Coordinates of C-alpha atoms and ligand atoms in Angstrom, one line a residue:
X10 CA 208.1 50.3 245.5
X11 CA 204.4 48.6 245.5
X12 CA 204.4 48.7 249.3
X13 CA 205.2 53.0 249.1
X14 CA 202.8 53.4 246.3
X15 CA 200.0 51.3 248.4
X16 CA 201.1 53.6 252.0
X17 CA 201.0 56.7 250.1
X18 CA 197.7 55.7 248.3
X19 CA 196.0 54.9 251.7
X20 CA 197.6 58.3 253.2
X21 CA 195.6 60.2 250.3
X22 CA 192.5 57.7 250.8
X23 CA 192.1 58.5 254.1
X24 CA 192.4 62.4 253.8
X25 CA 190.3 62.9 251.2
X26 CA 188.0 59.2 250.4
X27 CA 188.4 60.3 246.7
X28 CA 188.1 58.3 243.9
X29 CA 188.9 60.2 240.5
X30 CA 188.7 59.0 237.5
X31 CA 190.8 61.2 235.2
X32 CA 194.4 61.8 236.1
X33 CA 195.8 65.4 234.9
X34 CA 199.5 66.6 235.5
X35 CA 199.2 70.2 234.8
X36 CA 202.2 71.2 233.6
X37 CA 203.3 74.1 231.8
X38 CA 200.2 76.1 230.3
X39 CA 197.6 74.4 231.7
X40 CA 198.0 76.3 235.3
X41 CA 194.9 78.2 234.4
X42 CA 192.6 74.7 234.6
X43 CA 192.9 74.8 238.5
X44 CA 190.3 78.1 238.4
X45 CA 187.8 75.6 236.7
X46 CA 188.2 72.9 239.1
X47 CA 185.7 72.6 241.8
X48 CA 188.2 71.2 244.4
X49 CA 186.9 69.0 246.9
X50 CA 190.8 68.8 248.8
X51 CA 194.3 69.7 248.2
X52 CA 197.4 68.2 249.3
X53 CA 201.0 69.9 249.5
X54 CA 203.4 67.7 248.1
X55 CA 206.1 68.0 251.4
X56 CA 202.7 66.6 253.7
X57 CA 202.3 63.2 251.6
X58 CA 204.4 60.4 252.7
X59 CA 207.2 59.3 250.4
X60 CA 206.1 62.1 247.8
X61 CA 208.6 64.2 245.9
X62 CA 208.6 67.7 246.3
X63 CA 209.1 70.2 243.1
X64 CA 211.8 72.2 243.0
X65 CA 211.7 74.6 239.2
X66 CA 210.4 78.4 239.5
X67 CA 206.2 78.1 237.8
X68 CA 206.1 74.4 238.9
X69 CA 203.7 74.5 242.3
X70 CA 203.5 71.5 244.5
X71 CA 200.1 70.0 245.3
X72 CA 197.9 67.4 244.3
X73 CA 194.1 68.6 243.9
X74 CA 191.1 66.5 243.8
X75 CA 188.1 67.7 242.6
X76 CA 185.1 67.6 239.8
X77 CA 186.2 69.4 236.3
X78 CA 183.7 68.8 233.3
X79 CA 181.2 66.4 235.7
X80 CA 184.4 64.1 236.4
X81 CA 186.1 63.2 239.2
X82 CA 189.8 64.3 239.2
X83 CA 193.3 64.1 240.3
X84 CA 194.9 67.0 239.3
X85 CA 199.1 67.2 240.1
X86 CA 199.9 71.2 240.3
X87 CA 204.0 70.8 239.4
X88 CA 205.5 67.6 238.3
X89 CA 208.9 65.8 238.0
X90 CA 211.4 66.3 235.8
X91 CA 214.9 63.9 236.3
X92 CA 216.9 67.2 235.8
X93 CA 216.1 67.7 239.3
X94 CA 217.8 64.7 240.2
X95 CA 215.2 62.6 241.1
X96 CA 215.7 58.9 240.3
X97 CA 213.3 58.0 237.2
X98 CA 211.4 56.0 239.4
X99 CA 210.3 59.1 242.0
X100 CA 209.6 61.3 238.3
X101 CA 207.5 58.3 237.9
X102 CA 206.1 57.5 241.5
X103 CA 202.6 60.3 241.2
X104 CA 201.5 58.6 238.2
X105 CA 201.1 55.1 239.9
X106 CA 199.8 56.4 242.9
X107 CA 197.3 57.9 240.5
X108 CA 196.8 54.4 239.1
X109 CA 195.8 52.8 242.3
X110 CA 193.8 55.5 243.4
X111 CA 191.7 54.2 240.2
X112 CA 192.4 56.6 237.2
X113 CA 191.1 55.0 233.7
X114 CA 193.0 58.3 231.3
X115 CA 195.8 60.2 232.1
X116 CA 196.0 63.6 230.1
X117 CA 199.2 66.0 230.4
X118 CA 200.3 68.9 229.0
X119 CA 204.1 70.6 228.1
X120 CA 205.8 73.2 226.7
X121 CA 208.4 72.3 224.1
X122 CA 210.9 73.8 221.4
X123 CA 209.5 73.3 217.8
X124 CA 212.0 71.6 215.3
X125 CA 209.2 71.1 212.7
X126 CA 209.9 74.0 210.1
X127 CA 206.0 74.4 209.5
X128 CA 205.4 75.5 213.6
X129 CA 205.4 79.1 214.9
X130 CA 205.9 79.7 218.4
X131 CA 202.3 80.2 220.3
X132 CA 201.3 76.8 218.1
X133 CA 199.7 73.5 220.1
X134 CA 201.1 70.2 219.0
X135 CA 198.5 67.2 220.3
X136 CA 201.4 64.3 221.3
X137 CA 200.9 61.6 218.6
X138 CA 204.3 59.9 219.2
X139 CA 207.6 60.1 221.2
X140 CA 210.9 59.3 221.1
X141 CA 212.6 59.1 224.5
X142 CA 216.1 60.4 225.1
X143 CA 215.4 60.1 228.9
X144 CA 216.6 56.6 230.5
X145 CA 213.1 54.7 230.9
X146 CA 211.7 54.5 234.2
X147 CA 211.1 51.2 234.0
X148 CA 214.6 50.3 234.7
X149 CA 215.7 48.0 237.5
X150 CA 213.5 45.5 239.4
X151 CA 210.4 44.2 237.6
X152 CA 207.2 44.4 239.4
X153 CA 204.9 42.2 238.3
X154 CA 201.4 43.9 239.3
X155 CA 202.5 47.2 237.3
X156 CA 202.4 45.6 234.3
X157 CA 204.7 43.4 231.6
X158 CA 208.6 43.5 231.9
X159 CA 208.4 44.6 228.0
X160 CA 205.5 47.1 227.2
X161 CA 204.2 47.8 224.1
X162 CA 204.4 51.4 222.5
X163 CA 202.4 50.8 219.6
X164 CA 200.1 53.7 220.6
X165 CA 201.7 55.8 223.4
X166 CA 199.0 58.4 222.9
X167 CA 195.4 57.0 222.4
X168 CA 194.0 57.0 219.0
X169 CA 190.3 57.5 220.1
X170 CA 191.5 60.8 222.1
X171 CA 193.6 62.4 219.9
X172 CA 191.0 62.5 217.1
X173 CA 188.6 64.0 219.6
X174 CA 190.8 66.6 220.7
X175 CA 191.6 67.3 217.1
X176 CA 187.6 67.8 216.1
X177 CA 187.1 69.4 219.6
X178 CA 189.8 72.0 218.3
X179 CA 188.6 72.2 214.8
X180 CA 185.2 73.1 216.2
X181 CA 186.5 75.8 218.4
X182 CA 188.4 77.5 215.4
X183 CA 191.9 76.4 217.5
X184 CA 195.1 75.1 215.2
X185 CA 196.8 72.8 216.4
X186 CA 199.8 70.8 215.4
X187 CA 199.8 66.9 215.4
X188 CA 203.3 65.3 215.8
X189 CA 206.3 63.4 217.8
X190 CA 207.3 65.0 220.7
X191 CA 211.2 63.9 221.6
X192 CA 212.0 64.0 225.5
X193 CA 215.6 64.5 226.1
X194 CA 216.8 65.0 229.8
X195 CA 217.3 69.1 229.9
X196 CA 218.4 71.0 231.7
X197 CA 220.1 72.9 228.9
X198 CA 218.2 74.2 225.5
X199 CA 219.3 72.6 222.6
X200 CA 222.4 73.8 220.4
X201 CA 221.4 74.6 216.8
X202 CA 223.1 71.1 215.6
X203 CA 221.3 69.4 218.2
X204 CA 218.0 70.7 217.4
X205 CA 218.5 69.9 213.8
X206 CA 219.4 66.2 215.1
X207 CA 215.5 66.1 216.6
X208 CA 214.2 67.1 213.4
X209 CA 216.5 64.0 211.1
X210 CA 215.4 61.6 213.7
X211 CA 211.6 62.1 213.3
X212 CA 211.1 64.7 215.8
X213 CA 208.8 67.6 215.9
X214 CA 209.5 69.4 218.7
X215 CA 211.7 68.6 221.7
X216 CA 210.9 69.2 225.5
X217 CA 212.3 67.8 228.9
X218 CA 209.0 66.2 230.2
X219 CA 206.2 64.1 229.9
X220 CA 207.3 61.2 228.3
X221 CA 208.8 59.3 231.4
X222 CA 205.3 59.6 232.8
X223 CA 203.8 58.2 230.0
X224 CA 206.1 55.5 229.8
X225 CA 204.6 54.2 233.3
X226 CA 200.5 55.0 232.7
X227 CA 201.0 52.5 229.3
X228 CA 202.7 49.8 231.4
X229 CA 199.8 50.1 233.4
X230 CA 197.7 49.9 230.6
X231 CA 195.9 53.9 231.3
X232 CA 195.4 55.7 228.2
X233 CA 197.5 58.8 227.4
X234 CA 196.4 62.0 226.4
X235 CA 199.1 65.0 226.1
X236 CA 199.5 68.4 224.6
X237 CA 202.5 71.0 223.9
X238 CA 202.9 74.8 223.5
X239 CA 205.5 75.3 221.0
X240 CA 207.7 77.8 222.8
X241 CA 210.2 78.8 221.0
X242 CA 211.4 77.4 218.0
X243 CA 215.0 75.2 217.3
X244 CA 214.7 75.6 213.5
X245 CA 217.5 77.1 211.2
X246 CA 217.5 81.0 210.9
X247 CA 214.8 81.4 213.7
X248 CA 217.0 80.6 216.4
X249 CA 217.4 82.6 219.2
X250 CA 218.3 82.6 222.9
X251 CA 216.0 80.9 225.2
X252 CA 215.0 81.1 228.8
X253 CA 212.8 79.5 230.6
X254 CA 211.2 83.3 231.7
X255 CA 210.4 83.2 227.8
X256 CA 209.1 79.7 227.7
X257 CA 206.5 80.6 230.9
X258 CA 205.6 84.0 228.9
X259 CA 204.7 82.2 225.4
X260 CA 203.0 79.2 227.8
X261 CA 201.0 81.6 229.3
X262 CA 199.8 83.4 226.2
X263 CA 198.4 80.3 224.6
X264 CA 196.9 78.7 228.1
X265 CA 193.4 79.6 227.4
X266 CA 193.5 78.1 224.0
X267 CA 194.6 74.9 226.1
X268 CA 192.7 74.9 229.0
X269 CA 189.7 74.8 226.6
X270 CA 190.5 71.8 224.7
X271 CA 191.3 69.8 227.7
X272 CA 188.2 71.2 229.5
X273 CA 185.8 70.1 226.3
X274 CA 188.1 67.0 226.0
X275 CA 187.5 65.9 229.6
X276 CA 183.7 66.5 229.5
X277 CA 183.4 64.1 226.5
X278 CA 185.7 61.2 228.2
Ligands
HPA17 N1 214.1 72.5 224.3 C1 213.8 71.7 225.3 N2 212.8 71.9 226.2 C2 212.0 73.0 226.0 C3 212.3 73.8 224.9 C4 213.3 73.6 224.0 O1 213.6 74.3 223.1 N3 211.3 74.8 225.0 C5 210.5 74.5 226.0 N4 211.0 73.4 226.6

């Protein structure tokens, strides 16, 4: 796996001699950040060596680099999910590249169904805590210059950056949520009992991303930084159907109100 990482790493090095410093996977409703990036280059996923490709309708394909709030960036347009069928470790495999082409914070964004009682749908949650349902990527073979066999969790989601986003958001009149985000594999929506299972664990809302990606940038010892659109909700008496066309429409709705937090949040890292 090092030996993949280090080939695709040198691939990217030598296309673009970029050296970012913030890592961003832009996932669902934060597809409007790319207009704000000044992108230096852009790679298709299908052209870099051993790379994944995407394969879910919204999700594009291509890693940008580029300056966004006076810092150099690494921005993934489309991630991973293991739905797809991808072994953890290629859901994972972006995110270490990212590491060794010298990222110090990894932020991340998601859209997810509410389970919290007190959310309406449109709401952002800042990530404070997760609770992984997905097997852990770090399963199978230890390699030592990732990190420790047995990673601590006590802070998944940094401290310092949470409480920034949250005054960042407070100062631009935006409400947002602050709770435990519970990753479960997908690719179906939740069933009323299950959803109510989320919310007796400890969950807030529940979404099919994110954490396996986290998972990896704290072995590695990167801060985290992520952020959810509360979709739809999985709460007793507002249930209702789902579909993912619903969960891009809502996403897209509350993107600006996104973008702008991570925008202000980057230019203060
Ligand atoms: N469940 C799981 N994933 C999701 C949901 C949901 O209700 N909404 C958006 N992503």
């Amino acid at each position: 796996m090092l030996e993949r990482i280090k080939s695709t790493v040198s691939f990217i090095q030598d296309k673009t001699n970029s050296y970012p410093e913030v890592g961003i996977i832009l996932g669902t409703g934060l597809g409007g950040l790319v207009k704000d990036i000044k992108i230096e280059h852009s790679l298709d996923y299908d052209s870099i060596p051993e790379f994944p490709v995407s394969t879910v309708d919204g999700h594009h394909g291509r890693l940008i680099f580029g300056e966004l709030g006076g810092k150099k960036i690494v921005a993934m347009q489309g991630r991973f999910h293991f739905y797809e069928g991808y072994p953890m470790e290629m859901v994972t495999f972006p995110v270490r590249v990212m590491k060794y082409l010298g990222i110090k914070t990894l932020l991340v964004s998601n859209a997810s169904g509410g389970v919290n009682p007190d959310y309406e749908i449109g709401d952002l949650m800042i990530i404070n805590d997760h609770i992984n349902l997905i097997p852990n990527p770090l399963i199978g073979k230890h390699t030592h210059e990732f990190g420790v066999r047995f990673p601590d969790m006590s802070e998944p989601y940094d401290h310092g950056l949470i409480k920034k986003a949250e005054e960042l958001a407070k100062k631009q009149n935006i409400k947002v949520q602050v709770g435990c985000y519970v990753a479960t594999t997908g690719p179906t929506f939740e069933t009323p009992k299950e959803y109510q299972y989320f919310r007796i664990i400890g969950g807030d809302t529940v979404g099919m991303s994110t954490v396996p990606e986290v998972v990896v940038a704290r072995q590695m010892g990167i801060p985290c930084f992520a952020i959810s659109i509360i979709t739809d909700l999985g709460v007793p008496g507002k249930i209702v159907e789902v579909t993912h066309e619903e969960v891009q429409k809502v996403a897209s709705k509350a993107e600006t109100k996104m973008t702008m937090i991570m925008k202000k949040l980057i230019s203060q890292l």
